[in-house]
Coordinates of C-alpha atoms and ligand atoms in Angstrom, one line a residue:
X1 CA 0.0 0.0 0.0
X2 CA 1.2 3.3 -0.7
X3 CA 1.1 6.3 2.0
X4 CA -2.1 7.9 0.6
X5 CA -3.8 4.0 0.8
X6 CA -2.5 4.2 4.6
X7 CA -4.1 6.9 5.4
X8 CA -7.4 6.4 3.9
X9 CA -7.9 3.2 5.3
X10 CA -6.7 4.6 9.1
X11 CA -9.6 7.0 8.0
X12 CA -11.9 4.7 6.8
X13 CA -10.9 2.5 10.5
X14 CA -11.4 5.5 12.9
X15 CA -14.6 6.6 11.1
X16 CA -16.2 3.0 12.2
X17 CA -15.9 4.2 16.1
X18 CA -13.9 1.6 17.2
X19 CA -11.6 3.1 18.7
X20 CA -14.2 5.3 20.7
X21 CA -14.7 2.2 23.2
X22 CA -12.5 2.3 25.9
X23 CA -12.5 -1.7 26.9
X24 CA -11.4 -1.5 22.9
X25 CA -8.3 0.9 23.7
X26 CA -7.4 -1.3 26.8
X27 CA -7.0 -4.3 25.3
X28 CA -4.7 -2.9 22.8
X29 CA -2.8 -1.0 25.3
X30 CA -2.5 -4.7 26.5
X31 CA -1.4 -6.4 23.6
X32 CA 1.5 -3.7 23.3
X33 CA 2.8 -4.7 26.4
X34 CA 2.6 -8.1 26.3
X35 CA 4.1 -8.0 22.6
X36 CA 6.8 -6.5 24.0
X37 CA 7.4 -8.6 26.6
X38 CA 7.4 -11.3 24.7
X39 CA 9.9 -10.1 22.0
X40 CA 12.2 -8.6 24.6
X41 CA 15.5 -10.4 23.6
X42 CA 14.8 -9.3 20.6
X43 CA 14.3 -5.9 21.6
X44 CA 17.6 -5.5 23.2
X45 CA 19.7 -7.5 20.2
X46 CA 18.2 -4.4 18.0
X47 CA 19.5 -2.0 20.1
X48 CA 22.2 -3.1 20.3
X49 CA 23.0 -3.2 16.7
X50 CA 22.6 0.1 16.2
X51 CA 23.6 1.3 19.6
X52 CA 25.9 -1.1 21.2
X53 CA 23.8 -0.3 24.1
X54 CA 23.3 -3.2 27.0
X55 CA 19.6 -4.3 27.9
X56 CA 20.4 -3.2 31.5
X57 CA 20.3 -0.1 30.1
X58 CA 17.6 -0.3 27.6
X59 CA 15.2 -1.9 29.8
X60 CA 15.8 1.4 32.5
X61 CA 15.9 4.2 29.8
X62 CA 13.0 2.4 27.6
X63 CA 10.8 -0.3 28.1
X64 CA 10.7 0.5 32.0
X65 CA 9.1 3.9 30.8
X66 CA 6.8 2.0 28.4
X67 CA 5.3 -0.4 30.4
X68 CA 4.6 2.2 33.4
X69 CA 2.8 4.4 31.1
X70 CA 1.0 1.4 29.6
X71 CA 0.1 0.3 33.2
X72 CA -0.8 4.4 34.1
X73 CA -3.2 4.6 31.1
X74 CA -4.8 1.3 31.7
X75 CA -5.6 2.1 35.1
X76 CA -6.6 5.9 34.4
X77 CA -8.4 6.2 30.8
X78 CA -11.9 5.3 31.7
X79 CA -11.7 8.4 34.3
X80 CA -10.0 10.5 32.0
X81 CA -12.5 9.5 29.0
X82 CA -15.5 10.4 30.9
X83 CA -17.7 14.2 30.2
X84 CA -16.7 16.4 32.9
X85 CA -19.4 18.6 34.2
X86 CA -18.4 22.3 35.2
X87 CA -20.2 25.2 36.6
X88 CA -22.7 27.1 34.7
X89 CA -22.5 31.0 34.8
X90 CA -25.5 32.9 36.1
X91 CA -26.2 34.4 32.3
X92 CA -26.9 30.7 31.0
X93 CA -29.2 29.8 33.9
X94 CA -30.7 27.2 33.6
X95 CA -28.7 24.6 31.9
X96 CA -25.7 22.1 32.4
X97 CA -22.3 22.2 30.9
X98 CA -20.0 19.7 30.8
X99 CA -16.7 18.7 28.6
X100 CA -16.2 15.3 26.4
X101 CA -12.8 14.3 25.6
X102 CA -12.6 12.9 22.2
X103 CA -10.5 11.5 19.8
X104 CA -8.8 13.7 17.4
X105 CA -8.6 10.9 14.3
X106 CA -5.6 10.1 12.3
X107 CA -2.8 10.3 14.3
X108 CA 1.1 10.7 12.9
X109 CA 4.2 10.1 15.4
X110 CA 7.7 10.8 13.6
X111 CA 10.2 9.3 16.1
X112 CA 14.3 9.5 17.0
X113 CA 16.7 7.0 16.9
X114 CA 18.6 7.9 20.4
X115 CA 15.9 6.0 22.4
X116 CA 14.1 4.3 19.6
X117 CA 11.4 2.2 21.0
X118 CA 10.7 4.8 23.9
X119 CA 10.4 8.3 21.5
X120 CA 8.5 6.7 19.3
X121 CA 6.1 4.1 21.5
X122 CA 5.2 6.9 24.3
X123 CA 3.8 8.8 22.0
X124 CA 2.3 6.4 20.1
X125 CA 0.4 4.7 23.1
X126 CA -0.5 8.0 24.6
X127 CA -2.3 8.4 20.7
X128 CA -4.0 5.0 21.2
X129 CA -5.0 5.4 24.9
X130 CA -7.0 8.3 23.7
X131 CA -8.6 6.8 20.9
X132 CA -7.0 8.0 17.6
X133 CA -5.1 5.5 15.2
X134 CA -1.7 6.3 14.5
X135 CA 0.6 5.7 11.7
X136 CA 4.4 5.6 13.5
X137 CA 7.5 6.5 11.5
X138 CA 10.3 5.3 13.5
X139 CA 14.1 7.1 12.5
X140 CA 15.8 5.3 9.3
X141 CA 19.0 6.0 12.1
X142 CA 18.4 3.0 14.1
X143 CA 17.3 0.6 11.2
X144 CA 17.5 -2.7 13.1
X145 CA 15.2 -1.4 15.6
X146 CA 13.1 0.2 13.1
X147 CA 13.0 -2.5 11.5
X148 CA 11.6 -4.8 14.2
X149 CA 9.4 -2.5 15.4
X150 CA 7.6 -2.8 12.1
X151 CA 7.4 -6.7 12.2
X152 CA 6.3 -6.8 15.6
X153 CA 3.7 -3.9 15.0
X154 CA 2.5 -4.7 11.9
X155 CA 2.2 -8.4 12.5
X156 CA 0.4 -8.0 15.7
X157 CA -2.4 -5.0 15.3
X158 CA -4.9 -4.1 12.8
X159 CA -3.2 -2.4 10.3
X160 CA -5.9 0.6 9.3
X161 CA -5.4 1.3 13.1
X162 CA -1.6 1.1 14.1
X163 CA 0.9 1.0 11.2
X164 CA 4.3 1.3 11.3
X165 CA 6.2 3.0 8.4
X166 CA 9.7 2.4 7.7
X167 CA 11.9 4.5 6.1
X168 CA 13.9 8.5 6.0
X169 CA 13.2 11.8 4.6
X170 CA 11.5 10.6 1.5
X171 CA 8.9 8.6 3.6
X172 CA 8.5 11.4 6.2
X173 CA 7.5 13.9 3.5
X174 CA 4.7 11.9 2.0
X175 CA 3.4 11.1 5.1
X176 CA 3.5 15.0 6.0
X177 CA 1.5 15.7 3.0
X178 CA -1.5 13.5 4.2
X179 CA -4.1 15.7 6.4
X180 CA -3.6 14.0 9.5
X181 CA -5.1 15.5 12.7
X182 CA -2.5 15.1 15.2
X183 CA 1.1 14.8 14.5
X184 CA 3.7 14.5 17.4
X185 CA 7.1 14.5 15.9
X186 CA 10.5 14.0 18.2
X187 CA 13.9 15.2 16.6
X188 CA 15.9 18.1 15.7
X189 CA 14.5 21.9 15.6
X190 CA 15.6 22.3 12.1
X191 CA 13.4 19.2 10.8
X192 CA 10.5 20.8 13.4
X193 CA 10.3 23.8 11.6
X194 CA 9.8 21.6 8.3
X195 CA 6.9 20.1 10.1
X196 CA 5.3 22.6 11.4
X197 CA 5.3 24.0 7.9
X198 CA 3.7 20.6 6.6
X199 CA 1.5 20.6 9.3
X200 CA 0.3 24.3 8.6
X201 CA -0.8 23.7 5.1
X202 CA -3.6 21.4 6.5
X203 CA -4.1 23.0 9.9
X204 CA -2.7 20.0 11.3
X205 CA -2.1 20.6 15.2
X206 CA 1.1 19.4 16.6
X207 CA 3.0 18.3 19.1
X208 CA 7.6 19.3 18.5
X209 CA 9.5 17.3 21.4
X210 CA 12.6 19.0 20.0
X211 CA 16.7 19.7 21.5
X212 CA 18.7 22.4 22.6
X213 CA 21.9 23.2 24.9
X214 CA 21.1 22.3 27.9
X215 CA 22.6 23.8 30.7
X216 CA 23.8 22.4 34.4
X217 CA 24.4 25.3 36.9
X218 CA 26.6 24.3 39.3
X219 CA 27.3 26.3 42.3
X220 CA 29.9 26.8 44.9
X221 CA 27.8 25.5 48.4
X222 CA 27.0 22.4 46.3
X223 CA 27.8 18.6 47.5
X224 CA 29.9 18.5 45.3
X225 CA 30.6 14.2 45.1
X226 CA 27.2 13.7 44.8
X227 CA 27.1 16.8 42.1
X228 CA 29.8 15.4 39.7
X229 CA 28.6 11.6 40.4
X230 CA 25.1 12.5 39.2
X231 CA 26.4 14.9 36.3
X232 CA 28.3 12.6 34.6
X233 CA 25.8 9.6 35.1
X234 CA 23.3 11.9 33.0
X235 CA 25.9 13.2 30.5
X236 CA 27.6 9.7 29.5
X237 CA 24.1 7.4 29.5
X238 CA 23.6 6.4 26.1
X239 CA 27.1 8.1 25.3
X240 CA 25.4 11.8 26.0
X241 CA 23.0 10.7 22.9
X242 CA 19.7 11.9 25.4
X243 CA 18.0 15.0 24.1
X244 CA 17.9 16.1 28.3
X245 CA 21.5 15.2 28.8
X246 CA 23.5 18.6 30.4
X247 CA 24.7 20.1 27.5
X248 CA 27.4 22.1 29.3
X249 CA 28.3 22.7 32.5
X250 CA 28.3 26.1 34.4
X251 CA 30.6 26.0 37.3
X252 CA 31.4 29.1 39.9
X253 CA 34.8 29.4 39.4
X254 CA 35.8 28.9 42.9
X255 CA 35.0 25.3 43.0
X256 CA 35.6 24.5 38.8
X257 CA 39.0 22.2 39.4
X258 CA 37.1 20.4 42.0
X259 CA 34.4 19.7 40.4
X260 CA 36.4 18.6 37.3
X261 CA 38.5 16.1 39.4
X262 CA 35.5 14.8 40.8
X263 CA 33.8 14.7 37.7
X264 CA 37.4 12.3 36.1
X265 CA 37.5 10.2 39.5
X266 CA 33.8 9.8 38.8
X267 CA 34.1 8.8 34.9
X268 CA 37.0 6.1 36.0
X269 CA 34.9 4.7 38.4
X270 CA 32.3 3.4 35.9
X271 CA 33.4 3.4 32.5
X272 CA 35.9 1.6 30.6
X273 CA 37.4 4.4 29.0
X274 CA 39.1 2.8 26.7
X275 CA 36.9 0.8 24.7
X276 CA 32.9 0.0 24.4
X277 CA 31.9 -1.5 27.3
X278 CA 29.2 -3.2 28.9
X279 CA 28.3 0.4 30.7
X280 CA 28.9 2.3 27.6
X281 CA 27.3 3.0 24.0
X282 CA 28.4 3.9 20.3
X283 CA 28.1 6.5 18.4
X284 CA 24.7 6.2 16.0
X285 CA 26.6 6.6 12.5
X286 CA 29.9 7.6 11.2
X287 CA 28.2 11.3 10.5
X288 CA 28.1 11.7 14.2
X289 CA 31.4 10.6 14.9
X290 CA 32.8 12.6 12.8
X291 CA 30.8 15.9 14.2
X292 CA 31.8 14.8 17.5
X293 CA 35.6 14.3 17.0
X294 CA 35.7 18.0 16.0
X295 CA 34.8 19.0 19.2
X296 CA 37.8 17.8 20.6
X297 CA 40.3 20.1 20.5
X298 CA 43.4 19.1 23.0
X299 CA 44.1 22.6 24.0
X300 CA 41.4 21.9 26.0
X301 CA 41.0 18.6 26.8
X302 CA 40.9 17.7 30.5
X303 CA 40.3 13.9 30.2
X304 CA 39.0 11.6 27.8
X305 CA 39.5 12.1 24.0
X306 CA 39.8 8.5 23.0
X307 CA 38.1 7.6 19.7
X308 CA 38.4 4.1 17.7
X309 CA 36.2 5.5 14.6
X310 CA 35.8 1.4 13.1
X311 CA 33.4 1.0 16.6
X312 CA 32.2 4.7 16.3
X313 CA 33.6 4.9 20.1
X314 CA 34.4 8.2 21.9
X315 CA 35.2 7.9 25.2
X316 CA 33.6 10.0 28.2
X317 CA 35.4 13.5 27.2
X318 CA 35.6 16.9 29.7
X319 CA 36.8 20.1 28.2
X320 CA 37.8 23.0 30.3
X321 CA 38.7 26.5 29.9
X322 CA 35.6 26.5 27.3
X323 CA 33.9 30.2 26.5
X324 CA 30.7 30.8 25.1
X325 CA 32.5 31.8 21.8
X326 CA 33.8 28.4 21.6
X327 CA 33.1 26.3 18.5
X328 CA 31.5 23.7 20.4
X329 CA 28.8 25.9 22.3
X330 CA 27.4 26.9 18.7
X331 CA 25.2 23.4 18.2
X332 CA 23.9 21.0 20.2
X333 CA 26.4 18.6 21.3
X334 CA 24.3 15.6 21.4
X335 CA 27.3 13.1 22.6
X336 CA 29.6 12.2 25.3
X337 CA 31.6 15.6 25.2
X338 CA 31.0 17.7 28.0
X339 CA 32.3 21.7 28.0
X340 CA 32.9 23.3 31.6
X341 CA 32.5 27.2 31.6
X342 CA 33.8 28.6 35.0
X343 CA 31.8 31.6 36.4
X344 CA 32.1 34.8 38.7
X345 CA 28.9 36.5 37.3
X346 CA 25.8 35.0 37.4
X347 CA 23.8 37.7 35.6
X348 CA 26.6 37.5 33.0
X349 CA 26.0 33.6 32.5
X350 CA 22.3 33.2 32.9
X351 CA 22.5 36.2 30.4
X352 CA 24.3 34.2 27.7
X353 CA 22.5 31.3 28.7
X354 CA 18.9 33.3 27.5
X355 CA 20.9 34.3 24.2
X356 CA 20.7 31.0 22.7
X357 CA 17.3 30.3 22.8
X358 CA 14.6 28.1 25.4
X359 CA 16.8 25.1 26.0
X360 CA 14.7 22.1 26.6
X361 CA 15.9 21.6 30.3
X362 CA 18.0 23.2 33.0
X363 CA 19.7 21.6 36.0
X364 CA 21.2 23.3 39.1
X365 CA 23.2 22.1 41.7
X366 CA 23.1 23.9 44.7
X367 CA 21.9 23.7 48.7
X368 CA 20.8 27.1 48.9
X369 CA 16.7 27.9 48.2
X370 CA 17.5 31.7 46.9
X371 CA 20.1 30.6 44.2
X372 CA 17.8 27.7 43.1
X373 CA 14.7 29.7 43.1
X374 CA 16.7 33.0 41.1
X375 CA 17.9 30.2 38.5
X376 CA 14.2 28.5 38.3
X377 CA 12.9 32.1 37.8
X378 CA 15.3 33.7 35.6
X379 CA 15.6 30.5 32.1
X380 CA 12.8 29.7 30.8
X381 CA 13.4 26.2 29.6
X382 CA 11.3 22.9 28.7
X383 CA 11.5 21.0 32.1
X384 CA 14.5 20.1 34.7
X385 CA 15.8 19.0 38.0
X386 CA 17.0 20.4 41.2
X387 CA 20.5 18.4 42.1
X388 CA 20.0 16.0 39.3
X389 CA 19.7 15.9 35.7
X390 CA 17.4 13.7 33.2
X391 CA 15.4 12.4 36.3
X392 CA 12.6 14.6 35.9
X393 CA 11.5 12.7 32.5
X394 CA 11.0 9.4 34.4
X395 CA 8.0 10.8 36.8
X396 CA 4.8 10.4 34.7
X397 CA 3.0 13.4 36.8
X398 CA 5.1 16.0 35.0
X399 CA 4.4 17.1 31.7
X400 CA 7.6 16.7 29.7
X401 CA 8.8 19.0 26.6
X402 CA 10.0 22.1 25.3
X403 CA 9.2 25.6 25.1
X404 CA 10.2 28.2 22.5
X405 CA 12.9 26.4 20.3
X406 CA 13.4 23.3 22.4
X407 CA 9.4 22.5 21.3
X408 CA 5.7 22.8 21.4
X409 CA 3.7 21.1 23.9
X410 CA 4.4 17.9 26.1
X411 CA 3.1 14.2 26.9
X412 CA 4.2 11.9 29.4
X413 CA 0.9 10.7 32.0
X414 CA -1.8 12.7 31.5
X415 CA -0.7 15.3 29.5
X416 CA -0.1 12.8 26.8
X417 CA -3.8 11.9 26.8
X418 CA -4.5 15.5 26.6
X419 CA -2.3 16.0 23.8
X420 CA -4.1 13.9 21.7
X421 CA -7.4 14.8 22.8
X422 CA -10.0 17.3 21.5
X423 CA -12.3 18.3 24.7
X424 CA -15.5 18.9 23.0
X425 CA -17.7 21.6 25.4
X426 CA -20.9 21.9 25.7
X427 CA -23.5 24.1 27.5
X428 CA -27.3 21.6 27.7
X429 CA -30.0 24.3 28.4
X430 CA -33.0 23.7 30.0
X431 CA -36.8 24.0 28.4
X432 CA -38.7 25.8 31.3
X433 CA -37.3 29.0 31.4
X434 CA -36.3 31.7 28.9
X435 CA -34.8 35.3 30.6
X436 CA -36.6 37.9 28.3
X437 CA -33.6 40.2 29.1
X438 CA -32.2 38.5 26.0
X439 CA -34.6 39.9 23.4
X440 CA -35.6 43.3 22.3
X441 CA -36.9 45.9 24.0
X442 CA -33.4 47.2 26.2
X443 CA -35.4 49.2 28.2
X444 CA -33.7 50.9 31.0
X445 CA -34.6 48.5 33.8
X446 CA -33.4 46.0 31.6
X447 CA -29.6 47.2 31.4
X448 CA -29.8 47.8 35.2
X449 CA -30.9 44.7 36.0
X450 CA -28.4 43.1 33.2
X451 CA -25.6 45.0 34.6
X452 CA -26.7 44.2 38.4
X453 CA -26.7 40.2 37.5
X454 CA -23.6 40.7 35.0
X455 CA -21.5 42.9 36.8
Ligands
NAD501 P1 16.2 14.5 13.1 O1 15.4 15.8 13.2 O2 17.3 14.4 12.1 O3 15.2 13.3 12.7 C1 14.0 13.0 13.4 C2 13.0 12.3 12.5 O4 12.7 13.2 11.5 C3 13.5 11.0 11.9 O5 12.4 10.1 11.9 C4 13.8 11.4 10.4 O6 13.6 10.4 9.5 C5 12.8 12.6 10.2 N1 13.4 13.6 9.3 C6 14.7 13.9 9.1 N2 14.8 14.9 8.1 C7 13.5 15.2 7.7 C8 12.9 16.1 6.7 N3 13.7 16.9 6.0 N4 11.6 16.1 6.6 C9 10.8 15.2 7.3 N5 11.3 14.4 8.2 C10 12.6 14.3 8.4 O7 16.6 14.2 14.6 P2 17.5 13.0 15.1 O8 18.9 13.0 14.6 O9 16.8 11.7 14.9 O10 17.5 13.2 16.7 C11 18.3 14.1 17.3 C12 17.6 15.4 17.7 O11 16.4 15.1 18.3 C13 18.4 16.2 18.7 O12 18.3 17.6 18.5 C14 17.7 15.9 20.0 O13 17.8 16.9 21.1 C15 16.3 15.8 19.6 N6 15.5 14.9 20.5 C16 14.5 15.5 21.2 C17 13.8 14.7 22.1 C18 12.7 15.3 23.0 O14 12.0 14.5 23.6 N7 12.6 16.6 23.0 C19 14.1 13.4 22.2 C20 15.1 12.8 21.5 C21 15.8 13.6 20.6

């Protein structure tokens, strides 16, 4: 079948109000987990083709996160699916009003390859818990895992309801030009703004889970063992490949050459730094490499810097000395190379932090209430932590994503079922009475008594 047949038959599908029942939804949500279960060595041999990444690791940074939201919805979506009745204003007396939540329809979820089966499923099952189909593009990056998804998927559900659709740019496009009514896309902010651009020509709403520099504030009252232990846990999971990962560090400068020897007795401590270990992953393509190794520049190298390009392998790398100016503050880093910028002026830093854009998250390290609460105040960014970093994406009560450049909207618990979710309202009025302030004459006792009732 070709795209447009996809689509038509999803259409076709969602117009037979299937997917309206919620014992229907359940028993899919079901089915996805216990597919997965079943299929889980599988699962982790596809990662790790195209990762290297262990299923210790996969299981905690992926299917963990699945099956919770899996378990969440199931218990939750009956509650959530119900009409909500709300007050009714004085100047609609007497009447009831009350909010359905509804399905939006054809659903389309673009996904990235740095956590493959959890960017692209979340979303996906969030779609399906709320009664939509959804046609799922996973990345072309992560082909092996792309390409089970779409045997175990497409094997396993209807396929006018959930579809997977392999393939890169050239399959993304054509799907983009159907007129889907939701589509939740996870990648860069350059290939956003081509979606959003798609999605405008058929006033598709969506949902941009998009990247950024992410900063890590880290003051000079901080513990700083448990600051550089937890830092480079979330900078080197997944070989920094995590779209929340600290970016860059910000360090007072009192305390920077502790914190980078904590940060090196830290990285010896759990990484073989020499080759790909059991604790550590590759790099997704040779592109990457490549983009990565630039960074590296040994004038400011302060540990690390070992790359064997035939197992696309960069070890955990620190720079110091780094400047905003520096080369490798002008992208996202997206990999296991971490810049430290030593402060004395925090208006000065948060400053140049606000210059480049919304990041996606923010971290800062500190025991102190006021500097916390200034840095909470001052960045706007997507989500964060207070003396950790990532962490915040693994609690299912807060809404994760981006703001400004770094994304639109968010999913994760709830807010995923609200994302795809039209709430329909509705104000039922009653037969018996009809106010003949609403019609014709406005006589003077009228408009008093309006504006008495009215305010
Ligand atoms: P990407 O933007 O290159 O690709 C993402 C998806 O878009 C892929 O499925 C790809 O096939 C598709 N795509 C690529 N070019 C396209 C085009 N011209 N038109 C239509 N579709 C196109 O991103 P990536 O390399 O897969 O992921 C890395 C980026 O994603 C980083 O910036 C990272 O921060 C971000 N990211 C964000 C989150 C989040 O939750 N906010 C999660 C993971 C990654």
């Amino acid at each position: 079948m070709d795209i447009k047949e996809i689509f038509v038959s999803h259409r076709r599908f969602f117009n037979t109000e299937k997917t309206r029942s919620v014992a229907f939804r359940i028993k899919q949500l079901n089915a996805l987990k216990e597919l997965l279960k079943r299929h889980e060595d599988k699962i982790y041999e596809a990662i790790y083709q195209d990762l290297g990444r262990s299923a210790y690791n996969t299981y905690l940074s992926e299917l963990s996160l699945i099956y919770q939201e899996i378990n969440l919805y199931v218990r939750n979506i009956r509650r959530w699916s119900k009409r909500k009745r709300v007050w009714t204003n004085l100047a609609n007396f007497p009447a009831k009003s009350y909010i359905i939540p509804e399905p939006l329809g054809v659903t389309l979820v673009i996904g990235a390859w740095n956590y493959p089966y959890q960017l692209s499923l979340l979303p996906a099952l969030s779609s399906l818990a709320a009664g939509n189909t959804v046609i799922l593009k996973p990345s072309e990056l992560s082909p092996a895992t792309s390409a089970l998804m779409a045997t175990l998927i497409n094997q396993n559900f209807p396929k006018d309801y959930f579809t997977v659709v392999e393939g890169g740019v050239e399959k993304s496009t054509e799907l983009l030009a159907q007129p889907f009514d939701k589509i939740f896309f996870t990648g860069s902010t350059a290939v956003g703004k081509i979606v959003y651009q798609a999605a405008a020509k058929h006033l598709t709403p969506v949902t941009l889970e998009l990247g950024g520099k992410s900063p890590a504030f880290v003051f000079a009252d901080c513990d700083l063992d448990m600051t550089a232990k937890r830092l480079v846990w979330a900078k080197f999971f997944n070989a920094g490949q995590t779209c929340v990962a600290p970016d860059y560090i910000l360090v007072e400068r009192p305390i920077e050459k502790r914190l980078l020897s904590a940060m090196k007795k830290e990285i010896i401590k759990y990484y073989d730094i020499e080759k790909v270990g059991e604790n550590y992953t590759r790099i997704i393509n040779d592109h990457h490499f490549d983009r990565l190794h630039s960074f590296i520049e040994n004038d400011h190298l302060f540990c690390g810097g070992i790359v064997d390009k035939e197992n696309r392998f960069i070890s955990p790398t620190i720079l110091q000395d780094i400047s905003f100016d520096d080369r490798v503050m002008k992208e996202e880093i997206f990999g296991p190379i971490l810049p430290v910028i030593a402060f004395s002026d925090l208006y000065e830093a948060t400053y140049r932090v606000r210059e480049g854009g919304k990041p996606l998250a923010c971290y800062v390290y500190s025991k102190s209430d006021e500097n916390i609460d200034n840095l909470l105040k001052t960045i706007s960014f997507g989500g964060g932590a207070v003396n950790d970093s990532m962490v915040h994406l693994s609690n299912s009560r807060l809404p994760f994503g981006g703001v400004g450049h770094s994304g639109i909207g968010s999913y994760h618990g709830k807010a995923g079922f609200n994302t795809f979710t039209h709430y329909k309202s509705i104000l039922r009025k009653a037969l018996w009475f009809e106010p003949s302030l609403k019609y014709p004459p406005y006589t003077g006792l009228k408009t008093k008594l309006l504006r008495f009732l009215l305010g």
